């Protein structure tokens, strides 16, 4: 989570602009000809409840029901659009109109971790009766323009409206993953937790979706712009979500003519010098360090990484609006030789794994192993030792290619007299099992079962002595753990 911004699905107190009987008054009406009654009916409250998973090491021992409350709104196709962070960990999801006393069961249809968006589905058609869906604007609102922002602060069932004024359009790291840089619309508005997923209306259309608020700057909130929302909706039309393409390279700008001569780049040609290309990214098999990239498709680059035809866009803006599977043509020089290479955009596996929030684990001999992902770095991340948190929360953002499913961690040791001496191995990264490095959690399970009838030797990164278990010890601990903690060894989310 960002140090200066936080997500909006938490609880807090707020002043509501709601009168008895559901009559709402706001500071202004920027909805144009949009029927206010329909607008109010289209904005719903989203309640996401989840009980802790007893097999999850970050939740073990905490039996309280956790609740997140946010907002959402109805769009074409009887669907509800909201923020991913409102519903990502939901076990019991329900929605309600502001002027209704009835909650309806909902389920997540699509989650976009990389853009903090989610689509919800309600099976009961009654929920959508008499409601006209809201339409998404084609582009971001202009600077200085007014917005009408709707939501349910504090989880109160009264709909609240606020004025917003657009003061900047920029690119920021989205707090939900702590990884993805996306376009945002910054507004001045008195927005509070609970507004997450609520629409910002301009000229009768949704001009943004509220998702973050500044902790340092008062009355400053951030919207996901229409361009990001439309990309998400277009992506899921085929029944799956692939996400935004990732450039996968860094570059140096402002290159001198002497450097260009050294690299045998034609005199006067503008472009950028490639510094690093991440393995398994879209361009990893095309670009190399010290390549001079000067054109993508029909767009010529300048020396600063922008476009020669001034549009305010950069090289990233040429890549990100496209979709996984699309082809871009790169034009570049390498050692004086000119290249023109069509390249298909693809998903970057390391990024997807880092965003993953599903808790995947395997238990044997009272030892719980987990794949490293975002599930390990949530609200209980203080349980993970500082060095490990630093490596995966900061270092990984610069060297993503080092992050693979191979990294498994011993996160929990269910107490037993025979495994208490293994506490120093907790939160260490597994290096091998009987000399073999597992490719993922499922592979580790197979190797464990293969050697469990003999001796299991576990080596951990940075630890000299291995952890050694014989068959009798494993079976004794497994039986006691199952009885005491109701945890079935060898049967918990084994990488599925």
CSV table of N, CA and C in Angstrom, one decimal, residues 202-333:
chain,number,residue,atom,x,y,z
A,202,UNK,N,-20.2,13.1,-15.3
A,202,UNK,CA,-20.0,14.3,-16.0
A,202,UNK,C,-20.8,14.2,-17.3
A,203,UNK,N,-21.7,15.1,-17.6
A,203,UNK,CA,-22.5,15.1,-18.8
A,203,UNK,C,-23.3,13.8,-18.9
A,204,UNK,N,-23.7,13.3,-17.8
A,204,UNK,CA,-24.6,12.1,-17.9
A,204,UNK,C,-23.8,10.8,-18.0
A,205,UNK,N,-22.5,10.8,-18.1
A,205,UNK,CA,-21.7,9.6,-18.2
A,205,UNK,C,-20.7,9.4,-17.1
A,206,UNK,N,-20.2,8.2,-17.0
A,206,UNK,CA,-19.2,7.9,-15.9
A,206,UNK,C,-17.8,8.4,-16.5
A,207,UNK,N,-17.3,9.4,-15.8
A,207,UNK,CA,-16.0,10.0,-16.3
A,207,UNK,C,-14.9,9.5,-15.4
A,208,UNK,N,-15.1,8.6,-14.5
A,208,UNK,CA,-14.1,8.0,-13.7
A,208,UNK,C,-14.7,7.2,-12.5
A,209,UNK,N,-13.9,6.3,-11.9
A,209,UNK,CA,-14.3,5.5,-10.8
A,209,UNK,C,-13.4,5.8,-9.6
A,210,UNK,N,-14.0,6.2,-8.5
A,210,UNK,CA,-13.2,6.5,-7.3
A,210,UNK,C,-12.5,5.3,-6.8
A,211,UNK,N,-11.2,5.4,-6.4
A,211,UNK,CA,-10.5,4.2,-5.9
A,211,UNK,C,-9.4,4.5,-4.9
A,212,UNK,N,-8.9,5.7,-4.8
A,212,UNK,CA,-7.9,6.0,-3.8
A,212,UNK,C,-8.1,7.5,-3.3
A,213,UNK,N,-7.5,7.7,-2.1
A,213,UNK,CA,-7.6,9.1,-1.5
A,213,UNK,C,-6.2,9.4,-0.9
A,214,UNK,N,-5.8,10.6,-1.0
A,214,UNK,CA,-4.5,11.0,-0.5
A,214,UNK,C,-4.5,11.2,1.1
A,215,UNK,N,-3.5,10.6,1.7
A,215,UNK,CA,-3.4,10.8,3.2
A,215,UNK,C,-2.7,12.1,3.5
A,216,UNK,N,-1.9,12.6,2.6
A,216,UNK,CA,-1.2,13.8,2.9
A,216,UNK,C,-1.8,15.1,2.4
A,217,UNK,N,-2.6,15.0,1.3
A,217,UNK,CA,-3.2,16.2,0.8
A,217,UNK,C,-4.7,16.1,1.1
A,218,UNK,N,-5.2,17.0,1.8
A,218,UNK,CA,-6.6,17.0,2.2
A,218,UNK,C,-7.5,17.2,1.0
A,219,UNK,N,-8.7,16.5,1.0
A,219,UNK,CA,-9.7,16.6,0.0
A,219,UNK,C,-9.2,16.3,-1.4
A,220,UNK,N,-8.3,15.3,-1.5
A,220,UNK,CA,-7.7,14.9,-2.8
A,220,UNK,C,-8.0,13.4,-3.0
A,221,UNK,N,-8.7,13.1,-4.1
A,221,UNK,CA,-9.0,11.7,-4.4
A,221,UNK,C,-8.5,11.4,-5.8
A,222,UNK,N,-8.5,10.1,-6.1
A,222,UNK,CA,-8.0,9.6,-7.4
A,222,UNK,C,-9.1,8.8,-8.1
A,223,UNK,N,-9.2,9.0,-9.4
A,223,UNK,CA,-10.2,8.2,-10.2
A,223,UNK,C,-9.5,7.3,-11.2
A,224,UNK,N,-10.0,6.2,-11.4
A,224,UNK,CA,-9.6,5.4,-12.6
A,224,UNK,C,-10.3,6.0,-13.8
A,225,UNK,N,-9.5,6.4,-14.8
A,225,UNK,CA,-10.1,7.1,-15.9
A,225,UNK,C,-10.9,6.2,-16.9
A,226,UNK,N,-11.8,6.8,-17.7
A,226,UNK,CA,-12.6,6.0,-18.6
A,226,UNK,C,-11.8,5.1,-19.6
A,227,UNK,N,-10.6,5.6,-20.0
A,227,UNK,CA,-9.8,4.8,-20.9
A,227,UNK,C,-9.4,3.4,-20.3
A,228,UNK,N,-9.1,3.4,-19.0
A,228,UNK,CA,-8.7,2.2,-18.3
A,228,UNK,C,-9.9,1.3,-18.2
A,229,UNK,N,-11.1,1.9,-17.8
A,229,UNK,CA,-12.3,1.2,-17.6
A,229,UNK,C,-12.8,0.5,-18.9
A,230,UNK,N,-12.7,1.2,-20.0
A,230,UNK,CA,-13.1,0.7,-21.3
A,230,UNK,C,-12.2,-0.4,-21.8
A,231,UNK,N,-10.9,-0.3,-21.5
A,231,UNK,CA,-10.0,-1.3,-21.8
A,231,UNK,C,-10.3,-2.6,-21.1
A,232,UNK,N,-10.6,-2.5,-19.8
A,232,UNK,CA,-11.0,-3.6,-19.0
A,232,UNK,C,-12.3,-4.3,-19.5
A,233,UNK,N,-13.3,-3.5,-19.8
A,233,UNK,CA,-14.5,-4.1,-20.3
A,233,UNK,C,-14.4,-4.7,-21.7
A,234,UNK,N,-13.5,-4.1,-22.5
A,234,UNK,CA,-13.3,-4.7,-23.8
A,234,UNK,C,-12.5,-6.1,-23.7
A,235,UNK,N,-11.6,-6.1,-22.8
A,235,UNK,CA,-10.8,-7.3,-22.5
A,235,UNK,C,-11.6,-8.5,-22.2
A,236,UNK,N,-12.6,-8.3,-21.3
A,236,UNK,CA,-13.4,-9.4,-20.8
A,236,UNK,C,-14.5,-9.9,-21.8
A,237,UNK,N,-14.6,-9.3,-22.9
A,237,UNK,CA,-15.7,-9.7,-23.9
A,237,UNK,C,-15.6,-11.1,-24.3
A,238,UNK,N,-14.3,-11.6,-24.4
A,238,UNK,CA,-14.1,-13.0,-24.8
A,238,UNK,C,-14.3,-14.0,-23.7
A,239,UNK,N,-14.7,-13.6,-22.5
A,239,UNK,CA,-14.9,-14.5,-21.4
A,239,UNK,C,-13.7,-14.7,-20.5
A,240,UNK,N,-12.7,-14.0,-20.7
A,240,UNK,CA,-11.5,-14.0,-19.8
A,240,UNK,C,-10.8,-12.7,-19.7
A,241,UNK,N,-10.0,-12.5,-18.7
A,241,UNK,CA,-9.3,-11.2,-18.5
A,241,UNK,C,-7.8,-11.5,-18.7
A,242,UNK,N,-7.2,-10.8,-19.6
A,242,UNK,CA,-5.8,-11.0,-19.9
A,242,UNK,C,-4.9,-9.9,-19.3
A,243,UNK,N,-5.5,-8.7,-19.1
A,243,UNK,CA,-4.8,-7.6,-18.5
A,243,UNK,C,-4.1,-6.7,-19.5
A,244,UNK,N,-3.4,-5.7,-18.9
A,244,UNK,CA,-2.7,-4.7,-19.7
A,244,UNK,C,-1.4,-5.2,-20.1
A,245,UNK,N,-0.9,-4.9,-21.3
A,245,UNK,CA,0.4,-5.3,-21.7
A,245,UNK,C,1.5,-4.5,-21.0
A,246,UNK,N,2.6,-5.1,-20.7
A,246,UNK,CA,3.7,-4.5,-20.0
A,246,UNK,C,4.8,-4.2,-20.9
A,247,UNK,N,5.4,-3.0,-20.9
A,247,UNK,CA,6.5,-2.7,-21.8
A,247,UNK,C,7.7,-3.6,-21.6
A,248,UNK,N,8.0,-3.9,-20.4
A,248,UNK,CA,9.1,-4.8,-20.1
A,248,UNK,C,10.5,-4.3,-20.4
A,249,UNK,N,10.7,-3.1,-20.5
A,249,UNK,CA,12.1,-2.6,-20.7
A,249,UNK,C,12.2,-1.2,-20.1
A,250,UNK,N,13.4,-0.8,-19.8
A,250,UNK,CA,13.7,0.5,-19.3
A,250,UNK,C,14.6,1.2,-20.4
A,251,UNK,N,14.6,2.5,-20.4
A,251,UNK,CA,15.4,3.2,-21.4
A,251,UNK,C,16.0,4.5,-20.8
A,252,UNK,N,17.0,4.9,-21.6
A,252,UNK,CA,17.8,6.1,-21.2
A,252,UNK,C,17.4,7.2,-22.3
A,253,UNK,N,17.0,8.4,-21.8
A,253,UNK,CA,16.7,9.4,-22.7
A,253,UNK,C,17.7,10.5,-22.8
A,254,UNK,N,17.5,11.5,-23.6
A,254,UNK,CA,18.4,12.6,-23.7
A,254,UNK,C,19.8,12.2,-24.2
A,255,UNK,N,19.9,11.3,-25.1
A,255,UNK,CA,21.2,10.8,-25.6
A,255,UNK,C,21.9,11.8,-26.5
A,256,UNK,N,23.2,11.9,-26.3
A,256,UNK,CA,24.1,12.8,-27.0
A,256,UNK,C,24.3,12.3,-28.4
A,257,UNK,N,24.7,13.2,-29.3
A,257,UNK,CA,25.0,12.8,-30.7
A,257,UNK,C,26.3,12.0,-30.7
A,258,UNK,N,27.2,12.3,-29.8
A,258,UNK,CA,28.5,11.5,-29.7
A,258,UNK,C,28.2,10.0,-29.4
A,259,UNK,N,27.2,9.8,-28.4
A,259,UNK,CA,26.8,8.4,-28.1
A,259,UNK,C,26.2,7.8,-29.3
A,260,UNK,N,25.4,8.5,-30.0
A,260,UNK,CA,24.7,7.9,-31.2
A,260,UNK,C,25.7,7.5,-32.2
A,261,UNK,N,26.7,8.4,-32.4
A,261,UNK,CA,27.8,8.0,-33.4
A,261,UNK,C,28.5,6.8,-33.0
A,262,UNK,N,28.8,6.6,-31.7
A,262,UNK,CA,29.4,5.4,-31.1
A,262,UNK,C,28.6,4.2,-31.4
A,263,UNK,N,27.3,4.3,-31.3
A,263,UNK,CA,26.4,3.2,-31.5
A,263,UNK,C,26.0,3.0,-33.0
A,264,UNK,N,26.6,3.9,-33.8
A,264,UNK,CA,26.3,3.8,-35.3
A,264,UNK,C,24.9,4.1,-35.6
A,265,UNK,N,24.3,5.0,-34.9
A,265,UNK,CA,22.9,5.5,-35.2
A,265,UNK,C,23.0,6.6,-36.2
A,266,UNK,N,22.2,6.7,-37.2
A,266,UNK,CA,22.2,7.8,-38.2
A,266,UNK,C,22.1,9.1,-37.5
A,267,UNK,N,22.9,10.1,-38.0
A,267,UNK,CA,22.9,11.4,-37.4
A,267,UNK,C,21.5,12.1,-37.4
A,268,UNK,N,21.2,12.7,-36.3
A,268,UNK,CA,19.9,13.4,-36.3
A,268,UNK,C,18.7,12.6,-35.9
A,269,UNK,N,18.9,11.3,-35.9
A,269,UNK,CA,17.7,10.4,-35.6
A,269,UNK,C,17.4,10.5,-34.1
A,270,UNK,N,16.1,10.7,-33.8
A,270,UNK,CA,15.7,10.8,-32.4
A,270,UNK,C,15.2,9.4,-31.9
A,271,UNK,N,15.3,9.1,-30.6
A,271,UNK,CA,14.9,7.9,-30.0
A,271,UNK,C,15.4,7.7,-28.6
A,272,UNK,N,15.3,6.4,-28.1
A,272,UNK,CA,15.8,6.1,-26.8
A,272,UNK,C,16.7,4.9,-26.8
A,273,UNK,N,17.6,4.9,-25.9
A,273,UNK,CA,18.6,3.8,-25.7
A,273,UNK,C,18.0,2.8,-24.7
A,274,UNK,N,17.9,1.6,-25.1
A,274,UNK,CA,17.4,0.5,-24.2
A,274,UNK,C,18.4,0.2,-23.1
A,275,UNK,N,18.0,0.3,-21.8
A,275,UNK,CA,18.9,-0.1,-20.7
A,275,UNK,C,18.8,-1.5,-20.3
A,276,UNK,N,17.5,-2.0,-20.1
A,276,UNK,CA,17.3,-3.3,-19.6
A,276,UNK,C,16.0,-3.9,-20.2
A,277,UNK,N,16.0,-5.1,-20.5
A,277,UNK,CA,14.8,-5.8,-21.0
A,277,UNK,C,14.5,-7.0,-20.1
A,278,UNK,N,13.3,-7.0,-19.6
A,278,UNK,CA,13.0,-8.1,-18.6
A,278,UNK,C,12.7,-9.4,-19.4
A,279,UNK,N,13.3,-10.5,-18.9
A,279,UNK,CA,13.0,-11.8,-19.5
A,279,UNK,C,11.5,-12.1,-19.5
A,280,UNK,N,11.1,-12.8,-20.4
A,280,UNK,CA,9.7,-13.3,-20.5
A,280,UNK,C,8.7,-12.2,-20.6
A,281,UNK,N,9.1,-11.0,-21.1
A,281,UNK,CA,8.2,-9.9,-21.4
A,281,UNK,C,8.0,-9.8,-22.9
A,282,UNK,N,7.1,-9.0,-23.3
A,282,UNK,CA,6.7,-8.9,-24.7
A,282,UNK,C,7.8,-8.8,-25.7
A,283,UNK,N,8.9,-8.0,-25.3
A,283,UNK,CA,9.9,-7.7,-26.2
A,283,UNK,C,11.3,-8.3,-25.8
A,284,UNK,N,11.2,-9.3,-24.9
A,284,UNK,CA,12.4,-9.9,-24.4
A,284,UNK,C,13.2,-10.7,-25.5
A,285,UNK,N,12.5,-11.2,-26.5
A,285,UNK,CA,13.1,-11.9,-27.6
A,285,UNK,C,13.4,-11.0,-28.8
A,286,UNK,N,13.2,-9.7,-28.6
A,286,UNK,CA,13.4,-8.8,-29.7
A,286,UNK,C,14.4,-7.7,-29.4
A,287,UNK,N,14.3,-7.0,-28.3
A,287,UNK,CA,15.2,-6.0,-27.9
A,287,UNK,C,16.3,-6.5,-27.0
A,288,UNK,N,17.4,-5.7,-27.1
A,288,UNK,CA,18.6,-6.0,-26.3
A,288,UNK,C,19.1,-4.7,-25.7
A,289,UNK,N,19.9,-4.8,-24.7
A,289,UNK,CA,20.6,-3.7,-24.1
A,289,UNK,C,21.4,-3.0,-25.2
A,290,UNK,N,21.3,-1.6,-25.2
A,290,UNK,CA,22.0,-0.7,-26.1
A,290,UNK,C,21.4,-0.7,-27.5
A,291,UNK,N,20.2,-1.3,-27.7
A,291,UNK,CA,19.4,-1.0,-28.9
A,291,UNK,C,18.9,0.4,-28.9
A,292,UNK,N,18.8,1.0,-30.1
A,292,UNK,CA,18.3,2.4,-30.2
A,292,UNK,C,17.0,2.3,-30.8
A,293,UNK,N,15.9,2.5,-30.0
A,293,UNK,CA,14.5,2.4,-30.5
A,293,UNK,C,14.1,3.7,-30.9
A,294,UNK,N,13.6,3.9,-32.1
A,294,UNK,CA,13.2,5.2,-32.6
A,294,UNK,C,11.7,5.2,-33.1
A,295,UNK,N,11.1,4.1,-33.3
A,295,UNK,CA,9.7,4.1,-33.8
A,295,UNK,C,9.0,2.9,-33.4
A,296,UNK,N,7.7,3.0,-33.1
A,296,UNK,CA,6.8,1.9,-32.8
A,296,UNK,C,5.5,2.1,-33.7
A,297,UNK,N,5.3,1.1,-34.6
A,297,UNK,CA,4.3,1.3,-35.6
A,297,UNK,C,4.6,2.5,-36.4
A,298,UNK,N,3.6,3.5,-36.4
A,298,UNK,CA,3.8,4.7,-37.2
A,298,UNK,C,4.2,5.9,-36.4
A,299,UNK,N,4.5,5.7,-35.1
A,299,UNK,CA,4.8,6.8,-34.2
A,299,UNK,C,6.3,6.9,-34.0
A,300,UNK,N,6.9,8.0,-34.3
A,300,UNK,CA,8.3,8.3,-34.1
A,300,UNK,C,8.5,8.8,-32.7
A,301,UNK,N,9.6,8.4,-32.1
A,301,UNK,CA,9.9,8.8,-30.7
A,301,UNK,C,10.9,10.0,-30.7
A,302,UNK,N,10.8,10.8,-29.7
A,302,UNK,CA,11.8,11.8,-29.5
A,302,UNK,C,12.9,11.3,-28.5
A,303,UNK,N,13.8,12.1,-28.2
A,303,UNK,CA,14.9,11.7,-27.4
A,303,UNK,C,14.5,11.6,-25.9
A,304,UNK,N,13.3,12.0,-25.6
A,304,UNK,CA,12.9,12.0,-24.2
A,304,UNK,C,11.9,10.8,-23.9
A,305,UNK,N,11.7,10.0,-24.9
A,305,UNK,CA,10.7,8.9,-24.8
A,305,UNK,C,9.3,9.3,-25.1
A,306,UNK,N,9.1,10.5,-25.5
A,306,UNK,CA,7.8,10.9,-26.0
A,306,UNK,C,7.6,10.8,-27.5
A,307,UNK,N,6.5,11.3,-28.0
A,307,UNK,CA,6.3,11.3,-29.4
A,307,UNK,C,6.7,12.6,-30.1
A,308,UNK,N,7.3,12.5,-31.3
A,308,UNK,CA,7.7,13.7,-32.0
A,308,UNK,C,6.5,14.5,-32.3
A,309,UNK,N,5.4,13.9,-32.7
A,309,UNK,CA,4.2,14.7,-32.9
A,309,UNK,C,3.6,14.9,-31.5
A,310,UNK,N,3.7,16.1,-31.1
A,310,UNK,CA,3.3,16.4,-29.7
A,310,UNK,C,1.9,16.0,-29.4
A,311,UNK,N,1.7,15.1,-28.5
A,311,UNK,CA,0.4,14.6,-28.0
A,311,UNK,C,0.4,14.5,-26.5
A,312,UNK,N,1.5,14.7,-25.9
A,312,UNK,CA,1.6,14.5,-24.4
A,312,UNK,C,1.7,13.0,-24.1
A,313,UNK,N,1.8,12.1,-25.1
A,313,UNK,CA,1.9,10.7,-24.8
A,313,UNK,C,3.4,10.3,-24.9
A,314,UNK,N,3.7,9.1,-24.3
A,314,UNK,CA,5.0,8.6,-24.2
A,314,UNK,C,5.1,7.2,-24.9
A,315,UNK,N,6.3,6.6,-24.9
A,315,UNK,CA,6.4,5.3,-25.4
A,315,UNK,C,5.5,4.3,-24.7
A,316,UNK,N,5.3,4.5,-23.4
A,316,UNK,CA,4.4,3.5,-22.7
A,316,UNK,C,3.0,3.7,-23.2
A,317,UNK,N,2.6,4.9,-23.5
A,317,UNK,CA,1.2,5.1,-24.0
A,317,UNK,C,1.0,4.5,-25.4
A,318,UNK,N,2.1,4.1,-26.1
A,318,UNK,CA,1.9,3.4,-27.4
A,318,UNK,C,1.7,2.0,-27.2
A,319,UNK,N,2.1,1.5,-26.0
A,319,UNK,CA,2.0,0.0,-25.7
A,319,UNK,C,0.8,-0.3,-24.9
A,320,UNK,N,0.6,0.4,-23.8
A,320,UNK,CA,-0.4,0.0,-22.8
A,320,UNK,C,-1.9,0.0,-23.3
A,321,UNK,N,-2.3,0.9,-24.2
A,321,UNK,CA,-3.7,0.8,-24.6
A,321,UNK,C,-4.0,-0.4,-25.5
A,322,UNK,N,-3.0,-1.1,-25.9
A,322,UNK,CA,-3.3,-2.3,-26.7
A,322,UNK,C,-3.7,-3.5,-25.9
A,323,UNK,N,-3.9,-4.6,-26.5
A,323,UNK,CA,-4.3,-5.8,-25.8
A,323,UNK,C,-3.4,-7.0,-26.0
A,324,UNK,N,-3.3,-7.8,-25.0
A,324,UNK,CA,-2.5,-9.0,-25.2
A,324,UNK,C,-2.9,-9.8,-26.4
A,325,UNK,N,-1.9,-10.1,-27.2
A,325,UNK,CA,-2.1,-10.8,-28.5
A,325,UNK,C,-2.0,-9.9,-29.7
A,326,UNK,N,-2.1,-8.6,-29.5
A,326,UNK,CA,-1.9,-7.7,-30.6
A,326,UNK,C,-0.5,-7.6,-31.0
A,327,UNK,N,-0.2,-7.1,-32.2
A,327,UNK,CA,1.1,-7.1,-32.7
A,327,UNK,C,1.5,-5.6,-32.9
A,328,UNK,N,2.7,-5.2,-32.4
A,328,UNK,CA,3.3,-3.9,-32.7
A,328,UNK,C,4.6,-4.2,-33.4
A,329,UNK,N,4.9,-3.2,-34.3
A,329,UNK,CA,6.2,-3.3,-35.0
A,329,UNK,C,7.2,-2.3,-34.5
A,330,UNK,N,8.4,-2.8,-34.1
A,330,UNK,CA,9.4,-2.0,-33.5
A,330,UNK,C,10.5,-1.7,-34.5
A,331,UNK,N,11.0,-0.5,-34.6
A,331,UNK,CA,12.0,0.0,-35.5
A,331,UNK,C,13.2,0.4,-34.6
A,332,UNK,N,14.4,-0.2,-34.8
A,332,UNK,CA,15.5,0.1,-34.0
A,332,UNK,C,16.8,-0.2,-34.7
A,333,UNK,N,17.9,0.4,-34.1
A,333,UNK,CA,19.3,0.1,-34.6
A,333,UNK,C,20.0,-0.7,-33.6
